[in-house]
mmCIF file of C-alpha atoms in Angstrom:
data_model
loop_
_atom_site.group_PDB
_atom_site.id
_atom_site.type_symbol
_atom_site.label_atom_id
_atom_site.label_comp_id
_atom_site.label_asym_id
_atom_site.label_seq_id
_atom_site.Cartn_x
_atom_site.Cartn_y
_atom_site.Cartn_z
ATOM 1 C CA UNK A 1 128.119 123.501 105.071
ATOM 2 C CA UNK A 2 128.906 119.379 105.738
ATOM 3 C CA UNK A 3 131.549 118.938 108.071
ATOM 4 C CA UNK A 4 133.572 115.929 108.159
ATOM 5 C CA UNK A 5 132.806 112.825 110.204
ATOM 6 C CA UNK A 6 136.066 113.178 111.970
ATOM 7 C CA UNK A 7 135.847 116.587 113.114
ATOM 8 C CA UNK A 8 132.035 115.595 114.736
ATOM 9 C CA UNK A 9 133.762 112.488 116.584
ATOM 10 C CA UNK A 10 136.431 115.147 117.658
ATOM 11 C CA UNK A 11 133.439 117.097 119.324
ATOM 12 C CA UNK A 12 131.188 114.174 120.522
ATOM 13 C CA UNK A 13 128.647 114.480 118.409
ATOM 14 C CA UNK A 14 127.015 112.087 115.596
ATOM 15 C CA UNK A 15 125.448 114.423 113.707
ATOM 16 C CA UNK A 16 126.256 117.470 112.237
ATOM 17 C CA UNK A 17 122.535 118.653 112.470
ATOM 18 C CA UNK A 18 122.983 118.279 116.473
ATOM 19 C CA UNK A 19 126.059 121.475 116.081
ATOM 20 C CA UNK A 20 125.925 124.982 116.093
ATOM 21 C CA UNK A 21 129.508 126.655 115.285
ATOM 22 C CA UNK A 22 129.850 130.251 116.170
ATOM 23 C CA UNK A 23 132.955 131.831 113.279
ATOM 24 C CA UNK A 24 134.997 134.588 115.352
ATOM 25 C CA UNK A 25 135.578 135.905 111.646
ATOM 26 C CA UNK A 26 134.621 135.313 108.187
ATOM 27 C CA UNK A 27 136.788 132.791 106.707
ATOM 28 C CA UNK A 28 137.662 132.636 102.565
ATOM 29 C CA UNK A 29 135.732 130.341 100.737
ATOM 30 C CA UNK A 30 132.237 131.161 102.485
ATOM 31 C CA UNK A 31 129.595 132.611 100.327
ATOM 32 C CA UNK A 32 129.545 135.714 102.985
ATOM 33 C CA UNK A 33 132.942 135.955 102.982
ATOM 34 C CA UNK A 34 133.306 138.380 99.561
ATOM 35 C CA UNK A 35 130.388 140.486 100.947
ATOM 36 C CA UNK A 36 132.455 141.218 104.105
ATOM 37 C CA UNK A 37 135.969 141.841 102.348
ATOM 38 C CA UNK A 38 134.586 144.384 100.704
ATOM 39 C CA UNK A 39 132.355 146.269 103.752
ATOM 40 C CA UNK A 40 135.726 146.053 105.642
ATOM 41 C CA UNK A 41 137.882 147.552 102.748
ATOM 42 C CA UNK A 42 135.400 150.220 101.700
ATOM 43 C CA UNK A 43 135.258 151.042 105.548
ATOM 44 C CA UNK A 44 138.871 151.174 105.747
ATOM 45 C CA UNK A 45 139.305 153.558 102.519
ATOM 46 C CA UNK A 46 136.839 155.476 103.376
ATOM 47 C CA UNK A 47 138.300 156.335 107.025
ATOM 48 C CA UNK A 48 141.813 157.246 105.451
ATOM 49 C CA UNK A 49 139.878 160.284 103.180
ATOM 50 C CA UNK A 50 138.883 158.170 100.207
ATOM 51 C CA UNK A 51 135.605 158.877 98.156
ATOM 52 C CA UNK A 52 133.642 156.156 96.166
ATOM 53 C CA UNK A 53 132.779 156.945 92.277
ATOM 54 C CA UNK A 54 129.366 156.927 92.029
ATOM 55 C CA UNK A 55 130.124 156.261 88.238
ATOM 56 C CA UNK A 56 132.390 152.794 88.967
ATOM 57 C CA UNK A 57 131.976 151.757 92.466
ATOM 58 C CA UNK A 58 135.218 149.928 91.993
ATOM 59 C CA UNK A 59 137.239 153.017 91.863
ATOM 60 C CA UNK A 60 138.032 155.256 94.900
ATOM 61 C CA UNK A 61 139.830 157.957 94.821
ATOM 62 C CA UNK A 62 141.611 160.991 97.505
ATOM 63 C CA UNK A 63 142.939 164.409 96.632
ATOM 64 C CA UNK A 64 145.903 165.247 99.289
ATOM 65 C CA UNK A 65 147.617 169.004 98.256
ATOM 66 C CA UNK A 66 147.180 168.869 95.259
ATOM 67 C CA UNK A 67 148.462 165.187 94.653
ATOM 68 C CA UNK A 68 145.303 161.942 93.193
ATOM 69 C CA UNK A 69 145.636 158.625 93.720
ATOM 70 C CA UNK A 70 143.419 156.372 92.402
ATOM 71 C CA UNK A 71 142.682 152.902 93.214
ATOM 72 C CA UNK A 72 140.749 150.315 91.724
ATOM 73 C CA UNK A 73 139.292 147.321 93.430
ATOM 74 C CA UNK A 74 139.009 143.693 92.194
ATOM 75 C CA UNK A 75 138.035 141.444 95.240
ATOM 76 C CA UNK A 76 141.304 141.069 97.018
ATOM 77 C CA UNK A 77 143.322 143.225 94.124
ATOM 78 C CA UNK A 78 143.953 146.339 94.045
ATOM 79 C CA UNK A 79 145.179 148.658 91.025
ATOM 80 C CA UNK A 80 146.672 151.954 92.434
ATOM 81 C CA UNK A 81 147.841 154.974 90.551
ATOM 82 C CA UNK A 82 148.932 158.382 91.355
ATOM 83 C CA UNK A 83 151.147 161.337 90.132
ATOM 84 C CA UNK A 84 153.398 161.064 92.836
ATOM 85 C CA UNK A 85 155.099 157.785 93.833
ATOM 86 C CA UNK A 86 155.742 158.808 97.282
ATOM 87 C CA UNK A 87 152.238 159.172 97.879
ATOM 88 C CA UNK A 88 151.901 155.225 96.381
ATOM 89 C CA UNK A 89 154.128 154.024 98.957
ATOM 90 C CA UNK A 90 152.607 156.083 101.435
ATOM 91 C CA UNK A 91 149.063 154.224 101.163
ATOM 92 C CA UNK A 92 150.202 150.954 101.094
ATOM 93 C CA UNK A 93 151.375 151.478 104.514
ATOM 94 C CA UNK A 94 147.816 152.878 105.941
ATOM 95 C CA UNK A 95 146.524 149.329 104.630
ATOM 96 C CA UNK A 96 149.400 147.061 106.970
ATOM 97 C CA UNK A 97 146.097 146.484 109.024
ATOM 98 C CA UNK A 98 145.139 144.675 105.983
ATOM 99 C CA UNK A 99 148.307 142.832 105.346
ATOM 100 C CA UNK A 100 147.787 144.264 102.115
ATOM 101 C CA UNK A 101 151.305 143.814 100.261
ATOM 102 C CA UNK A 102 152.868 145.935 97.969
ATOM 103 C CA UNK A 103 154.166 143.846 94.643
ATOM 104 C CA UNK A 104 155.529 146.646 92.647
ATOM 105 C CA UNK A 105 154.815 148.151 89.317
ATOM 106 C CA UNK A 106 152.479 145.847 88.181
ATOM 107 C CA UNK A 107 153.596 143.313 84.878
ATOM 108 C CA UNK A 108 150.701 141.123 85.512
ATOM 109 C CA UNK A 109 147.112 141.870 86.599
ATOM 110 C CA UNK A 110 143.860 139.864 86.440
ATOM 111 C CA UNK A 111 145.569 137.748 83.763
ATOM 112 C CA UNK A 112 146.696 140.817 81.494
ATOM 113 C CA UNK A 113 150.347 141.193 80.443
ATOM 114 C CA UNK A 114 151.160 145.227 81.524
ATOM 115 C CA UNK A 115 153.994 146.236 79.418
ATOM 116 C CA UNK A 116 155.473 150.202 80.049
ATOM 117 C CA UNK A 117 156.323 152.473 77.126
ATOM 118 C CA UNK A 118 157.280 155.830 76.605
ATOM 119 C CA UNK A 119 154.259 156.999 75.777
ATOM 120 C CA UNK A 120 151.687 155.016 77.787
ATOM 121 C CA UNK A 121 150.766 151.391 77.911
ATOM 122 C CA UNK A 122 150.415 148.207 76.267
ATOM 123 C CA UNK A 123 147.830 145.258 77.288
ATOM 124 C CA UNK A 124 148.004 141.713 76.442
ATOM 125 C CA UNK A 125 146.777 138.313 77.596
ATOM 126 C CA UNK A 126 148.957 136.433 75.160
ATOM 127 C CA UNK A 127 149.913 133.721 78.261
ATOM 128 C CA UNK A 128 146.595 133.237 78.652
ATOM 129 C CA UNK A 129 145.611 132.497 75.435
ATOM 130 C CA UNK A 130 148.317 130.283 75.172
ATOM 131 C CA UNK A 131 147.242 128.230 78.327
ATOM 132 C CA UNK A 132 143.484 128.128 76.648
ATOM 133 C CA UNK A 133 144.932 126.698 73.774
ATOM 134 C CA UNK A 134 146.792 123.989 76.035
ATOM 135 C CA UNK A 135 144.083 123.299 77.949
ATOM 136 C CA UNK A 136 141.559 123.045 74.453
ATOM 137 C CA UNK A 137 144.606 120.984 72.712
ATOM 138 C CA UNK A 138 144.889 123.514 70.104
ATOM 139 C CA UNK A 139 148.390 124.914 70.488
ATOM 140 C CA UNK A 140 149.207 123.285 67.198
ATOM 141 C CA UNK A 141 146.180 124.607 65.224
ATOM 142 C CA UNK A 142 146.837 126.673 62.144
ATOM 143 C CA UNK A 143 145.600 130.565 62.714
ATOM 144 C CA UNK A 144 142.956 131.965 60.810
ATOM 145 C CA UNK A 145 142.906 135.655 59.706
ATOM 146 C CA UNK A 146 139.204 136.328 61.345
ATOM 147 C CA UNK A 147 137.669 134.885 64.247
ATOM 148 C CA UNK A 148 134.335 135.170 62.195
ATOM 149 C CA UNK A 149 133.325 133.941 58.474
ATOM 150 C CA UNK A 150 131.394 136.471 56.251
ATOM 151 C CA UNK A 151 129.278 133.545 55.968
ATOM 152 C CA UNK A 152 128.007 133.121 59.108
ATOM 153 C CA UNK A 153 124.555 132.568 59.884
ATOM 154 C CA UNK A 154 122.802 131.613 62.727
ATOM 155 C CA UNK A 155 120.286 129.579 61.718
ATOM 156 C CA UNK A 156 120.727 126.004 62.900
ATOM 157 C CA UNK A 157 120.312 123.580 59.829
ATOM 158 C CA UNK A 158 118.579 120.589 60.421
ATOM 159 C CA UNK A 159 122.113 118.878 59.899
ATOM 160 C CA UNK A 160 124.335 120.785 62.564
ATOM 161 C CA UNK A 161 124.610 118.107 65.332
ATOM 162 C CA UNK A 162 123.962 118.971 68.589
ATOM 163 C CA UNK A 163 127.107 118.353 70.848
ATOM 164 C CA UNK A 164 126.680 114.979 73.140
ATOM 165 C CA UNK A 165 126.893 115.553 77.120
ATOM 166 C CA UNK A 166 129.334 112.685 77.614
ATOM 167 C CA UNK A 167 132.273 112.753 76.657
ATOM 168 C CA UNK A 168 134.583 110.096 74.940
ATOM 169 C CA UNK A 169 136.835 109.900 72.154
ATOM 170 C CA UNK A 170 136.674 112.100 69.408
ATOM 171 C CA UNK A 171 133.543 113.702 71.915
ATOM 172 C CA UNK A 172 133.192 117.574 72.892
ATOM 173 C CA UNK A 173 131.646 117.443 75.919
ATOM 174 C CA UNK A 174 129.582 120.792 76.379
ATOM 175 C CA UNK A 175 130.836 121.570 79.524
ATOM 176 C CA UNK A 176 134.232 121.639 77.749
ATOM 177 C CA UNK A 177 132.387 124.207 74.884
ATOM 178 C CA UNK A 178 131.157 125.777 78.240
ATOM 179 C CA UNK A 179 134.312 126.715 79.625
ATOM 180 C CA UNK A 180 136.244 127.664 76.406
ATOM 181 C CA UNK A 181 133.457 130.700 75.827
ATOM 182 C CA UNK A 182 133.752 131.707 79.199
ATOM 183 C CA UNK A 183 137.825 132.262 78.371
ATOM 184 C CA UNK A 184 136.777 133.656 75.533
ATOM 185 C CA UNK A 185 134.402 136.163 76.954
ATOM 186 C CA UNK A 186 136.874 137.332 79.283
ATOM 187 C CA UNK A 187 139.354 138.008 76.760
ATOM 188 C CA UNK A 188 136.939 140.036 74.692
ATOM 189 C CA UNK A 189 136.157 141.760 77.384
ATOM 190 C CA UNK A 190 139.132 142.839 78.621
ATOM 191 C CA UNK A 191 141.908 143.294 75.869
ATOM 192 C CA UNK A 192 140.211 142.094 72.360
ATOM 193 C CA UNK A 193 136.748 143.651 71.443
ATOM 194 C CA UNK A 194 137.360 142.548 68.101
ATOM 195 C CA UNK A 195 136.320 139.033 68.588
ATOM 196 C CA UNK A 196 133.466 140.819 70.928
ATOM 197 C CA UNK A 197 130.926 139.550 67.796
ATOM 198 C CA UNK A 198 132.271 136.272 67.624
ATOM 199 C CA UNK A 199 132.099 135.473 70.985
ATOM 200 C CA UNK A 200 128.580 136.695 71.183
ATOM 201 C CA UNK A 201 127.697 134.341 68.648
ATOM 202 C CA UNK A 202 128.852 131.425 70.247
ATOM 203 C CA UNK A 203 128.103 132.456 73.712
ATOM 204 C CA UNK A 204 124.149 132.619 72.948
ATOM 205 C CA UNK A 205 124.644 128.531 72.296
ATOM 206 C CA UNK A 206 125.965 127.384 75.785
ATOM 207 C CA UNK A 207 122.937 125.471 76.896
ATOM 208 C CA UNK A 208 122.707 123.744 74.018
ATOM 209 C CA UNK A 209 125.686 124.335 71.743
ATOM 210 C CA UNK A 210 125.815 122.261 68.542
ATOM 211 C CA UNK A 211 128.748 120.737 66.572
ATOM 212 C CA UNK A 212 129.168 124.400 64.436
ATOM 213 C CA UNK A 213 129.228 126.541 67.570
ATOM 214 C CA UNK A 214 131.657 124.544 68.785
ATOM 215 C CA UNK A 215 133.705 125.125 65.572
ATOM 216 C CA UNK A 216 133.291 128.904 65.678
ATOM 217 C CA UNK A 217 134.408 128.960 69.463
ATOM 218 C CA UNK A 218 137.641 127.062 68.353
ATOM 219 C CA UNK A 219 138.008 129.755 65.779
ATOM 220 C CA UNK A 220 137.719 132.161 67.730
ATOM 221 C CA UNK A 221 140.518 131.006 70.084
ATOM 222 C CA UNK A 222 142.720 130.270 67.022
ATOM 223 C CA UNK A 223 143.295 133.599 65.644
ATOM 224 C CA UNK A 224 124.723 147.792 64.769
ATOM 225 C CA UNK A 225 123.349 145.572 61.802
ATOM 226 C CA UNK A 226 119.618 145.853 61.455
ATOM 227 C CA UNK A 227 118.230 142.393 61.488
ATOM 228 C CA UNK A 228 121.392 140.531 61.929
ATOM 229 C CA UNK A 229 119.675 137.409 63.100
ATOM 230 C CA UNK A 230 118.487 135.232 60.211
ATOM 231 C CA UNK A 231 116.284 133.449 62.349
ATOM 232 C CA UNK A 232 114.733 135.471 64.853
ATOM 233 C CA UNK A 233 115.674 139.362 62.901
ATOM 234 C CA UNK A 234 116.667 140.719 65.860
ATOM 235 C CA UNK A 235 119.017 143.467 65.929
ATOM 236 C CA UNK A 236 122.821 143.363 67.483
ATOM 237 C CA UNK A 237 123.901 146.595 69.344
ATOM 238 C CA UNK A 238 127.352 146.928 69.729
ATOM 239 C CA UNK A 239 129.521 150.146 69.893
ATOM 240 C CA UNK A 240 133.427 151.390 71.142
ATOM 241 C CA UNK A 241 134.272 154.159 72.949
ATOM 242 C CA UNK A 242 137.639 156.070 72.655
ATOM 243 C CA UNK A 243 139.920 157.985 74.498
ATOM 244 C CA UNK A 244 142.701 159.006 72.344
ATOM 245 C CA UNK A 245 141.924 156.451 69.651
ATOM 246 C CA UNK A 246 141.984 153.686 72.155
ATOM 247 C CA UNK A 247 139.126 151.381 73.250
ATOM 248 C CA UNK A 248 138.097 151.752 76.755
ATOM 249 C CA UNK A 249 134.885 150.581 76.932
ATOM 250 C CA UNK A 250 132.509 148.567 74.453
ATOM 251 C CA UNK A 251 129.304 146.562 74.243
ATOM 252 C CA UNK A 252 127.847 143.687 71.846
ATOM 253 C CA UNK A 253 124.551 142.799 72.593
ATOM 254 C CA UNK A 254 121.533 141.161 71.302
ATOM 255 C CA UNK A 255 118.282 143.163 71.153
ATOM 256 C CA UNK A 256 115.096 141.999 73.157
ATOM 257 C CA UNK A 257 113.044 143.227 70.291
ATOM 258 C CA UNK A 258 112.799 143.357 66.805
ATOM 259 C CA UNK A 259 113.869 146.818 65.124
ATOM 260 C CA UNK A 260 110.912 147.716 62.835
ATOM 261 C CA UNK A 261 113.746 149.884 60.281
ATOM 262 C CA UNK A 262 117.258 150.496 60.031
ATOM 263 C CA UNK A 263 117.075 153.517 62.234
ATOM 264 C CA UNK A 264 115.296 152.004 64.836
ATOM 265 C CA UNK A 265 118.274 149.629 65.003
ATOM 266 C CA UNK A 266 120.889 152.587 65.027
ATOM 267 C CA UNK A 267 118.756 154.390 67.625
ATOM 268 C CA UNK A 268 118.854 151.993 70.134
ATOM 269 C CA UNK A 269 122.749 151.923 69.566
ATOM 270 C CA UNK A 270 123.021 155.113 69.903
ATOM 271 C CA UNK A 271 120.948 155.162 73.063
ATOM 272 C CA UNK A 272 122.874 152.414 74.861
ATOM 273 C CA UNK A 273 126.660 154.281 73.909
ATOM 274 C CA UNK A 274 125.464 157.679 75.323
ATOM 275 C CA UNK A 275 125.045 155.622 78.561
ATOM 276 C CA UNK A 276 128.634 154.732 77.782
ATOM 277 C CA UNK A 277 129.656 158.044 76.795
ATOM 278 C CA UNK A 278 127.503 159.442 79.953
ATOM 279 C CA UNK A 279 129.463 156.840 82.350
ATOM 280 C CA UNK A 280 133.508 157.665 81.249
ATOM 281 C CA UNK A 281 132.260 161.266 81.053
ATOM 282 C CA UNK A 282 131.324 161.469 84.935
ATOM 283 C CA UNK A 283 134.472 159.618 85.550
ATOM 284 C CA UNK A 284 136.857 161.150 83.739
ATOM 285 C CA UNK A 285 135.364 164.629 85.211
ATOM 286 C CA UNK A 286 135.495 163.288 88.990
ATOM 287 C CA UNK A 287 139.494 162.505 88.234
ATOM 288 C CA UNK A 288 140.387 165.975 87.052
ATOM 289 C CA UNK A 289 141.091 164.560 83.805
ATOM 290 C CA UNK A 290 140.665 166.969 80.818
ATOM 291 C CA UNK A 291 138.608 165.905 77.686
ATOM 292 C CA UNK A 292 137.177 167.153 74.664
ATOM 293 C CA UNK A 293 133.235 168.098 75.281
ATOM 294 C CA UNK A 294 131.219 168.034 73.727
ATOM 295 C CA UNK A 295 132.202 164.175 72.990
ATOM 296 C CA UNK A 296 131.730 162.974 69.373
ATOM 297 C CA UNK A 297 128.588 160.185 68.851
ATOM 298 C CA UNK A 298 129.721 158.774 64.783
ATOM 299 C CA UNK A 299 126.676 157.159 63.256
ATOM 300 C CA UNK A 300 126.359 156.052 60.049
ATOM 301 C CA UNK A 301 122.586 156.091 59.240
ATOM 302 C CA UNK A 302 121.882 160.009 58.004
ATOM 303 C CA UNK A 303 118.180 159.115 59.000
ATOM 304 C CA UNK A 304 119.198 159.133 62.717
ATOM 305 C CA UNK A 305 121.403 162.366 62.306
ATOM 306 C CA UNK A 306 118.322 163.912 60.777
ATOM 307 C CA UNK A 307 116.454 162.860 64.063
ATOM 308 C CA UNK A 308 118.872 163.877 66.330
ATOM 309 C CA UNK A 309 119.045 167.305 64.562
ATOM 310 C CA UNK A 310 115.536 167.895 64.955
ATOM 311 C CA UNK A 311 114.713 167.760 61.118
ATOM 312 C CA UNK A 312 113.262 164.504 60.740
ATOM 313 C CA UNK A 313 110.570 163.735 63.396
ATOM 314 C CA UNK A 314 107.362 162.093 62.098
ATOM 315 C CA UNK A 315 105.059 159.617 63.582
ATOM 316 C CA UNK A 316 107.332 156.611 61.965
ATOM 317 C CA UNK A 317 109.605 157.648 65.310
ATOM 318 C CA UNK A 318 107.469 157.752 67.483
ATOM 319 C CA UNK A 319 107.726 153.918 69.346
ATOM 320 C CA UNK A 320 111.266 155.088 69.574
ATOM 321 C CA UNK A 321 110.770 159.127 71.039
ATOM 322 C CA UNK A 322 111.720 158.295 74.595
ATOM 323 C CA UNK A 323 115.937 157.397 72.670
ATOM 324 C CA UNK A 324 115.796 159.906 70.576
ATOM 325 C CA UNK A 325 114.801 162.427 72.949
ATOM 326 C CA UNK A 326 117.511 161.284 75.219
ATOM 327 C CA UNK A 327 120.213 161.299 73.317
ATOM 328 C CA UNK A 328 118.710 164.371 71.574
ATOM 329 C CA UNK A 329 118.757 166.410 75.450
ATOM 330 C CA UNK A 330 122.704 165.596 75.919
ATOM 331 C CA UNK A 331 123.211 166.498 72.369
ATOM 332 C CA UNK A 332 121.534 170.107 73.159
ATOM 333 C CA UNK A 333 123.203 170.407 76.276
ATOM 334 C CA UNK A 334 126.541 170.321 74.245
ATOM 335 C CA UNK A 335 127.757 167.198 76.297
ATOM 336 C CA UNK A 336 127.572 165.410 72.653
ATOM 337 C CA UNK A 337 127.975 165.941 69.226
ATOM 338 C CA UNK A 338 126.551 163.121 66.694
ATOM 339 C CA UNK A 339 128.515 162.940 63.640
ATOM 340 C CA UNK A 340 127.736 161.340 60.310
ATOM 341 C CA UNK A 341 130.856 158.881 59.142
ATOM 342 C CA UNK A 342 130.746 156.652 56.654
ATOM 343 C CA UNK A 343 129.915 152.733 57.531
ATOM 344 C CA UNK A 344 132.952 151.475 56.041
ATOM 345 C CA UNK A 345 134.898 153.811 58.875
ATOM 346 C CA UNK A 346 133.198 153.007 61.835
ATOM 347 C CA UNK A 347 135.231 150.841 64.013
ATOM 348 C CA UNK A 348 131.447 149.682 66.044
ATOM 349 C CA UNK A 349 131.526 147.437 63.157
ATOM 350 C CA UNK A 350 133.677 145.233 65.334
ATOM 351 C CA UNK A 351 131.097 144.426 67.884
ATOM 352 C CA UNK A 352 127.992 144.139 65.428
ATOM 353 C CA UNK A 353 129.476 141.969 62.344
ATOM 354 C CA UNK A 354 131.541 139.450 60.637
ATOM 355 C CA UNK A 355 134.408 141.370 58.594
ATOM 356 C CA UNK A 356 136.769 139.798 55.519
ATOM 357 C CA UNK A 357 140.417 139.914 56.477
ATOM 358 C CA UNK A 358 141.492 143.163 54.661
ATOM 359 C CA UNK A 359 138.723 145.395 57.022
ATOM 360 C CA UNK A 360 139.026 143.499 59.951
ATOM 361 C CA UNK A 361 142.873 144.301 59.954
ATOM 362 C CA UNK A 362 142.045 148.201 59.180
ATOM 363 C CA UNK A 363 139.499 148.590 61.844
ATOM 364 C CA UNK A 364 141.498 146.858 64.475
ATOM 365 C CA UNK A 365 144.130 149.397 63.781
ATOM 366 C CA UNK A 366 142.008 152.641 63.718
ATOM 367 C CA UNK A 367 141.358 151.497 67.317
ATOM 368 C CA UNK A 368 145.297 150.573 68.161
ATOM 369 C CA UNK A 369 144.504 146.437 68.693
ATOM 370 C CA UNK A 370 147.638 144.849 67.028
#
C-alpha cells in the first residue's frame, strides 16, 4: 500500500519503507477486508441460531417455533425472507452491532428491479440496461428481435478486423468491448438466460475481440448442440432448471473436449444439470419447501434415454460410463426421472443456440421471460 508523501512528513519519516502501521481494524477497500466481513458476519449469524447451507454457502437459515427465515448474503447485502414479518423485524435488531440497517421491502437489489404481485414476483434490470446503453451510446439504436443471427459462426474470416487497443474516433477500444460483456454477463446471469448463448459467444473473444464480436455484443445489448463450434467442433452445454415453469438456475458452457457423437454431447449435458438438479434439490429440502420428486430430466436425444434406461449400453459408451452411470444412480434412486421431449420444446435451446424470432419468442415464454 503507497502512502502519501504528506502523511510520511506528518510522521517524520522519508520513506514509506522506513514505517510499520499497526490497523486497530480492517478498513474497506483492503484486499483482507472482504475476507473479514464475512468471518465476522458468519460468526455473528451463527451465534444468534443460524445454520449455513452446505448447498449455497450464501444462504443461512433458523427455524424459531415453527416460524423460517432465510437470509441471503451478498458482501455487505443482505436478502431476508420469512413467513412471519415480526420475526423480520425482529433480526434486524440482533444485527444493531452491525449497524446493519433495515431499508424495507426491497424494490431494488444488486441492480434488479423487484416488483410485488399477487401471485409472486417479477425481476427486471431494465434501468440497468438503459444506463449500459448510455454509457455504450446506444440508447438510440433500433432493437433487433434476437440477440443472435441463425447465421452465426464462429470462425474468424481472414477479413474480420481485429479491434485496435487505442482508441480514437470512430475506434472501439477493447477495453470498452471488455466492459460491455461483463454488463452483459451479469444480466444473463441474473434475469435474461436467453441471451445466455449470445453472451457466451462474445465473451470467449475478450482478449482479443475482433470488429464482428464487437457487433454481436452491441446486439446483444440492443434487444446442447453437438459440434456447435465450426472451428474447433466442440460441444456447448447449456441447460434451465424450473421451479414452477420459472428459471432459477442455468448454465452455457463450452466443452473442454470434443464430443465423439450426438449423445456424447447430450450426456455431458445431462451430467452437468443433475448437478443442478442435485444442488436446488438439497436446498429446497433444507427450507422445508415441498417439490415434486422424483424431478423431471427432458432430453431430446432417444439414444441417451435408451442409456439411461439401461437398454442401450455397448462399448460405443463406454469413454462416457462414469455420466451415464451417475445420472443413471439418481435416476434409480427415484430422485430423477429423464423424459424424452421433442427438440423443438426444449427451452435448453436457449443456452446452446441461435433461434429465428418466431422460436425465440415461444421458448422465452414457456419459461415466463417477457
Amino acid at each position: 500500500m503507497k502512502i502519501p508523501e504528506e502523511i510520511l512528513r506528518q510522521l517524520g519519516v522519508t520513506s514509506d519503507d522506513d514505517l510499520v502501521l499497526e490497523l486497530e481494524k480492517a478498513l474497506y477497500g483492503l484486499k483482507q477486508a472482504g475476507r473479514l466481513w464475512n468471518q465476522l458476519l458468519h460468526t455473528t449469524l451463527v451465534e444468534i441460531g443460524f445454520v449455513q447451507s452446505l448447498t449455497d454457502w450464501c444462504v443461512y437459515f433458523r427455524r424459531q417455533g415453527g416460524v423460517l427465515l432465510v437470509v441471503g448474503v451478498y458482501v455487505a447485502d443482505l436478502s431476508v425472507t420469512c413467513t412471519q414479518q415480526d420475526a423480520v423485524d425482529a433480526f434486524f435488531s440482533e444485527l444493531t452491532v452491525l449497524s446493519i440497517m433495515d431499508l424495507g421491502p426491497a424494490s431494488k437489489f444488486l441492480g434488479m428491479r423487484v416488483s410485488y404481485r399477487e401471485d409472486g414476483y417479477d425481476l427486471d434490470q431494465e434501468v440497468a440496461i438503459l444506463d449500459m446503453l448510455k454509457k455504450h451510446g446506444m440508447e438510440f439504436a433500433h432493437g433487433v428481435r434476437t440477440p443472435i443471427g441463425v447465421e452465426c459462426n464462429e470462425r474468424q474470416e481472414a477479413g474480420d478486423d481485429k479491434l485496435p487497443v487505442l482508441g480514437g474516433e470512430n475506434v472501439v477500444a477493447v477495453k470498452q468491448f471488455q466492459s460491455l460483456v461483463g454488463s452483459l454477463m451479469w444480466v444473463a446471469r441474473c434475469t435474461r438466460p436467453d441471451i445466455a448463448f449470445a453472451v457466451h459467444k462474445a465473451s470467449r473473444r475478450t482478449h482479443d475481440p475482433t470488429v464482428a464480436v464487437w457487433k454481436l455484443a452491441k446486439r446483444v445489448l440492443s434487444d446442447e448442440d453437438f459440434v456447435a463450434d465450426k472451428e474447433d467442433r466442440k460441444s456447448v452445454t447449456g441447460g434451465l432448471v424450473t421451479i414452477d415453469g420459472m428459471p432459477v438456475s442455468w448454465t452455457c458452457k463450452k466443452r473442454g473436449g470434443v464430443s465423439l457423437s450426438t449423445m456424447e454431447a447430450e450426456y455431458t449435458a445431462a451430467s452437468v444439470m443433475t448437478t443442478e438438479l442435485l444442488g436446488v434439490h438439497e436446498l429446497l429440502g433444507v427450507l422445508g419447501v415441498e417439490h415434486e420428486v422424483p424431478m423431471t430430466l427432458r432430453v431430446d436425444n432417444q439414444a441417451e434415454l435408451k442409456q439411461l434406461e439401461g437398454e442401450g449400453a455397448s462399448a460405443k459408451a463406454k469413454h462416457i460410463d462414469l455420466r451415464i452411470k451417475f445420472v443413471g444412480d439418481y435416476t434409480k434412486r427415484g430422485v430423477l426421472k429423464p423424459e424424452y421431449r421433442e427438440g423443438e420444446n426444449i427451452p435448453a435451446d436457449l443456452m446452446t443456440k441461435a433461434l429465428e424470432a418466431p422460436r425465440l419468442v415461444v421458448l422465452r415464454g414457456m419459461v415466463g421471460l417477457h
